[in-house]
Amino acid sequence: MFSINTLSPSRSDYLLATVLRLCAVLSGVVLLLVVVFLVQEAFPALRHVGLVRLFTDDSWHPTEGLYNLLPMLWGTMLVTIGAVSLAAPLAILSAMFCQFYAPVSLARWYRRLIELLAGIPSVVYGFWGLVVLVPMIGNLHPPGPSLLAGMVVLAIMILPTIALLMEASLAAVPQEYLHGALALGLRRWTMIRNIVLPAARSGLFASAVLGVGRALGETMAVLMVCGNVVQIPHSVFAPVRTLTANIALEIAYAFGTHRSALFASGILLLLIVLGIVVVADAVKPRWTYGE
Amino acid sequence: MKVGLVQEEGRTWSSYTTSSLPSDTRDAHICAAQLNVWYGDKLALHDVTLAVDRGTIAAVVGPSGCGKTSFLMCINRLTDMIPRCRVSGALHLDHLNLMSPTIDVLALRRRVGMVFQKPNPFPLSVWDNLALPLKEHGVRKRDELRQRIETVLREVGLWNDVKDRLGHSALALSGGQQQRVCLARALVLSPEVLLLDEPCSSLDPLSSGMIEDLIVSLRGRLTIVIVTHHLAQARRIADSVAVFWAQAGAGWLVESGPTQQIFDSPQHPITAAYIQGHRG
Ligand SMILES: Nc1ncnc2c1ncn2[C@@H]1O[C@H](COP(=O)(O)OP(=O)(O)OP(=O)(O)O)[C@@H](O)[C@H]1O
Ligand SMILES: [Mg+2]
């Protein structure tokens, strides 16, 4: 990058750069404050209960001094993994359809529809899950509110976003590759499988990671359909409680160490997201082949 | 349809050209008559009538935006993939009617290779760049793949450069080498026609010269249509030249004929001025 000085900018350039820098600093400070606040609030729990007991206690009964977060951690992980593994393949198919198979006019309408879906508030998806999906699952295998319901609702919720992002990464594959492939008489599917998907894989991967982030943080929809029983589920039909749902359910009446433990679970969520970002960055497929 | 008419009255349309066609049109490999190309409502190519003999090199020259690329893309039906692009008129490859909606375009594109202005090797290894089209068209045996890939890489003069790194990314090669990979990729399917869209325009003189030599060495074996902005290059390598021009946004064919004739005794004032301009 050029430094400001070498470009000898005009006054307005300088002003803009200063404003932008201030904004960047501000957002950094806000993040830092959030972390400091979380740690401060979680500190009593970490001191009185200790890190180890947060994972080894017999159960989560804060009123009786038992603080095991593990079942909720499992709940969060399973719901998220399930939702993303349901949504990602569908999103790829949707993106391929929109980009390579649908006629131009249909693709335009289809894209608008997905944009619309991506804008629906999560509570509406939760509502749908509660009224339609949960009874269906209940018929299949009682009780109904379950890990499966959470996975499906979350998957449907993150699907539009991932699909849009994935389509954008397919669209970013240089036209020259496509022309080259078509001029060689490659079939459309050969072109997509051998050229487009490999070329777009880092973008596709990043889209899925973003979906993971959204699924992890989602609270309302999962709270409405998962049953919220604190347990490590033994089947997809068992009710579960996620970390986020736990915070939302209990923060209103929690005090003392209990309240502090909820903040500790917030830190745990933060660490998971951080871990995913780091891992995703490390295993991210490269844009070009073999370089 | 007009198409049938042209085929039956094979010679009638030659009167549309401003000068005589390269030679007897019944031998022509590629035959275009009153070819029009529209992008939406915009006429990009108007009434082009042109024949290219089998095994010869035809150069297409003209200013930017006069429809040279559009003309090439009709011959391998790449126009199909451009939304709102429409082609009318008659176009034949041998006896195959290229205007027919029912022809097998994949088979056609196997017979008609194309190299683009900007080198566009796939973001795969050199080997995969060449093996992909071969596999797609039914060559599966590893021995045969290897042998055909080696042959074609030798032909484009790239074998010694890349034989030890066939597994490396083609994007790691220099621009000239990349363009030769693209040429190899087009040749590996043994096409009968090769369309070259300004293949040397982004290359240095040395790489450009290598590609030019290669094109000349293919004379007789393939029919080549090359778009070029270098009149000198057209003069050196082409058997016949077609001069396109743009008027009110629509491209049209000013004049076509044997190279010698176009350069030494142009019939049309535009051709004369164009050639003059490049001389002066
Ligand atoms: N995909 C497209 N959509 C709309 N118009 C197009 C498209 N491709 C080309 N055109 C138009 O058609 C005309 C001819 O374009 P073409 O690319 O065939 O010209 P060209 O002779 O190859 O030019 P150049 O020498 O710059 O490559 C131009 O006016 C161009 O704007
Ligand atoms: Mg062009």
mmCIF file with all atom_site columns, N, CA and C in Angstrom, chain A residues 2 10 38 61 78 89 97 105 107 120 126 128 138 173 180-181 187 193 227 244-246 279:
data_model
loop_
_atom_site.group_PDB
_atom_site.id
_atom_site.type_symbol
_atom_site.label_atom_id
_atom_site.label_alt_id
_atom_site.label_comp_id
_atom_site.label_asym_id
_atom_site.label_entity_id
_atom_site.label_seq_id
_atom_site.pdbx_PDB_ins_code
_atom_site.Cartn_x
_atom_site.Cartn_y
_atom_site.Cartn_z
_atom_site.occupancy
_atom_site.B_iso_or_equiv
_atom_site.pdbx_formal_charge
_atom_site.auth_seq_id
_atom_site.auth_comp_id
_atom_site.auth_asym_id
_atom_site.auth_atom_id
_atom_site.pdbx_PDB_model_num
ATOM 1  N N  . PHE A 1 2   ? 0.294   2.299   -0.597  1.00 0.00 ? 2   PHE A N  1
ATOM 2  C CA . PHE A 1 2   ? 0.953   3.589   -0.520  1.00 0.00 ? 2   PHE A CA 1
ATOM 3  C C  . PHE A 1 2   ? 0.631   4.212   0.821   1.00 0.00 ? 2   PHE A C  1
ATOM 4  N N  . SER A 1 10  ? -4.973  15.541  -1.069  1.00 0.00 ? 10  SER A N  1
ATOM 5  C CA . SER A 1 10  ? -5.625  16.813  -0.821  1.00 0.00 ? 10  SER A CA 1
ATOM 6  C C  . SER A 1 10  ? -6.161  16.824  0.609   1.00 0.00 ? 10  SER A C  1
ATOM 7  N N  . LEU A 1 38  ? -17.257 -8.861  29.689  1.00 0.00 ? 38  LEU A N  1
ATOM 8  C CA . LEU A 1 38  ? -17.593 -10.281 29.841  1.00 0.00 ? 38  LEU A CA 1
ATOM 9  C C  . LEU A 1 38  ? -16.701 -10.934 30.891  1.00 0.00 ? 38  LEU A C  1
ATOM 10 N N  . HIS A 1 61  ? -27.338 -27.242 37.645  1.00 0.00 ? 61  HIS A N  1
ATOM 11 C CA . HIS A 1 61  ? -28.367 -26.845 38.594  1.00 0.00 ? 61  HIS A CA 1
ATOM 12 C C  . HIS A 1 61  ? -27.828 -25.681 39.396  1.00 0.00 ? 61  HIS A C  1
ATOM 13 N N  . LEU A 1 78  ? -23.949 -29.588 18.210  1.00 0.00 ? 78  LEU A N  1
ATOM 14 C CA . LEU A 1 78  ? -24.715 -30.519 17.376  1.00 0.00 ? 78  LEU A CA 1
ATOM 15 C C  . LEU A 1 78  ? -25.717 -29.771 16.493  1.00 0.00 ? 78  LEU A C  1
ATOM 16 N N  . PRO A 1 89  ? -24.881 -28.197 1.388   1.00 0.00 ? 89  PRO A N  1
ATOM 17 C CA . PRO A 1 89  ? -25.076 -28.848 0.079   1.00 0.00 ? 89  PRO A CA 1
ATOM 18 C C  . PRO A 1 89  ? -26.250 -28.248 -0.692  1.00 0.00 ? 89  PRO A C  1
ATOM 19 N N  . PHE A 1 97  ? -27.673 -23.822 -9.631  1.00 0.00 ? 97  PHE A N  1
ATOM 20 C CA . PHE A 1 97  ? -28.882 -23.668 -10.432 1.00 0.00 ? 97  PHE A CA 1
ATOM 21 C C  . PHE A 1 97  ? -29.019 -22.224 -10.904 1.00 0.00 ? 97  PHE A C  1
ATOM 22 N N  . SER A 1 105 ? -34.048 -14.870 -16.907 1.00 0.00 ? 105 SER A N  1
ATOM 23 C CA . SER A 1 105 ? -35.168 -14.203 -16.245 1.00 0.00 ? 105 SER A CA 1
ATOM 24 C C  . SER A 1 105 ? -35.573 -14.960 -14.978 1.00 0.00 ? 105 SER A C  1
ATOM 25 N N  . ALA A 1 107 ? -33.643 -16.851 -13.186 1.00 0.00 ? 107 ALA A N  1
ATOM 26 C CA . ALA A 1 107 ? -32.577 -16.677 -12.196 1.00 0.00 ? 107 ALA A CA 1
ATOM 27 C C  . ALA A 1 107 ? -32.765 -15.377 -11.439 1.00 0.00 ? 107 ALA A C  1
ATOM 28 N N  . ILE A 1 120 ? -35.955 -12.482 6.356   1.00 0.00 ? 120 ILE A N  1
ATOM 29 C CA . ILE A 1 120 ? -36.999 -12.809 7.341   1.00 0.00 ? 120 ILE A CA 1
ATOM 30 C C  . ILE A 1 120 ? -36.384 -12.925 8.733   1.00 0.00 ? 120 ILE A C  1
ATOM 31 N N  . GLY A 1 126 ? -38.613 -19.456 13.747  1.00 0.00 ? 126 GLY A N  1
ATOM 32 C CA . GLY A 1 126 ? -38.877 -20.195 14.972  1.00 0.00 ? 126 GLY A CA 1
ATOM 33 C C  . GLY A 1 126 ? -40.365 -20.472 15.135  1.00 0.00 ? 126 GLY A C  1
ATOM 34 N N  . TRP A 1 128 ? -42.599 -20.658 12.741  1.00 0.00 ? 128 TRP A N  1
ATOM 35 C CA . TRP A 1 128 ? -42.976 -21.701 11.785  1.00 0.00 ? 128 TRP A CA 1
ATOM 36 C C  . TRP A 1 128 ? -42.576 -23.079 12.318  1.00 0.00 ? 128 TRP A C  1
ATOM 37 N N  . GLY A 1 138 ? -43.125 -34.540 16.232  1.00 0.00 ? 138 GLY A N  1
ATOM 38 C CA . GLY A 1 138 ? -43.810 -35.171 17.350  1.00 0.00 ? 138 GLY A CA 1
ATOM 39 C C  . GLY A 1 138 ? -44.598 -36.400 16.917  1.00 0.00 ? 138 GLY A C  1
ATOM 40 N N  . VAL A 1 173 ? -16.035 -16.449 -10.493 1.00 0.00 ? 173 VAL A N  1
ATOM 41 C CA . VAL A 1 173 ? -15.096 -17.230 -11.303 1.00 0.00 ? 173 VAL A CA 1
ATOM 42 C C  . VAL A 1 173 ? -14.963 -16.536 -12.659 1.00 0.00 ? 173 VAL A C  1
ATOM 43 N N  . GLY A 1 180 ? -13.383 -20.660 -22.197 1.00 0.00 ? 180 GLY A N  1
ATOM 44 C CA . GLY A 1 180 ? -12.414 -21.678 -22.573 1.00 0.00 ? 180 GLY A CA 1
ATOM 45 C C  . GLY A 1 180 ? -13.027 -23.071 -22.496 1.00 0.00 ? 180 GLY A C  1
ATOM 46 N N  . ALA A 1 181 ? -13.778 -23.311 -21.435 1.00 0.00 ? 181 ALA A N  1
ATOM 47 C CA . ALA A 1 181 ? -14.371 -24.634 -21.248 1.00 0.00 ? 181 ALA A CA 1
ATOM 48 C C  . ALA A 1 181 ? -15.418 -24.912 -22.320 1.00 0.00 ? 181 ALA A C  1
ATOM 49 N N  . ARG A 1 187 ? -19.083 -30.448 -21.397 1.00 0.00 ? 187 ARG A N  1
ATOM 50 C CA . ARG A 1 187 ? -20.461 -30.334 -20.940 1.00 0.00 ? 187 ARG A CA 1
ATOM 51 C C  . ARG A 1 187 ? -20.518 -29.387 -19.756 1.00 0.00 ? 187 ARG A C  1
ATOM 52 N N  . ARG A 1 193 ? -17.924 -28.989 -12.407 1.00 0.00 ? 193 ARG A N  1
ATOM 53 C CA . ARG A 1 193 ? -17.237 -29.857 -11.453 1.00 0.00 ? 193 ARG A CA 1
ATOM 54 C C  . ARG A 1 193 ? -15.726 -29.667 -11.498 1.00 0.00 ? 193 ARG A C  1
ATOM 55 N N  . GLY A 1 227 ? -36.800 -27.502 22.744  1.00 0.00 ? 227 GLY A N  1
ATOM 56 C CA . GLY A 1 227 ? -37.252 -28.159 23.967  1.00 0.00 ? 227 GLY A CA 1
ATOM 57 C C  . GLY A 1 227 ? -36.500 -27.704 25.201  1.00 0.00 ? 227 GLY A C  1
ATOM 58 N N  . THR A 1 244 ? -26.716 -20.389 23.877  1.00 0.00 ? 244 THR A N  1
ATOM 59 C CA . THR A 1 244 ? -27.395 -19.105 23.696  1.00 0.00 ? 244 THR A CA 1
ATOM 60 C C  . THR A 1 244 ? -28.782 -19.143 24.311  1.00 0.00 ? 244 THR A C  1
ATOM 61 N N  . ALA A 1 245 ? -29.500 -20.238 24.065  1.00 0.00 ? 245 ALA A N  1
ATOM 62 C CA . ALA A 1 245 ? -30.849 -20.349 24.625  1.00 0.00 ? 245 ALA A CA 1
ATOM 63 C C  . ALA A 1 245 ? -30.774 -20.313 26.148  1.00 0.00 ? 245 ALA A C  1
ATOM 64 N N  . ASN A 1 246 ? -29.759 -20.956 26.713  1.00 0.00 ? 246 ASN A N  1
ATOM 65 C CA . ASN A 1 246 ? -29.588 -20.993 28.157  1.00 0.00 ? 246 ASN A CA 1
ATOM 66 C C  . ASN A 1 246 ? -29.451 -19.586 28.728  1.00 0.00 ? 246 ASN A C  1
ATOM 67 N N  . VAL A 1 279 ? -9.251  -21.648 12.765  1.00 0.00 ? 279 VAL A N  1
ATOM 68 C CA . VAL A 1 279 ? -9.139  -22.918 12.037  1.00 0.00 ? 279 VAL A CA 1
ATOM 69 C C  . VAL A 1 279 ? -9.488  -22.731 10.565  1.00 0.00 ? 279 VAL A C  1
#
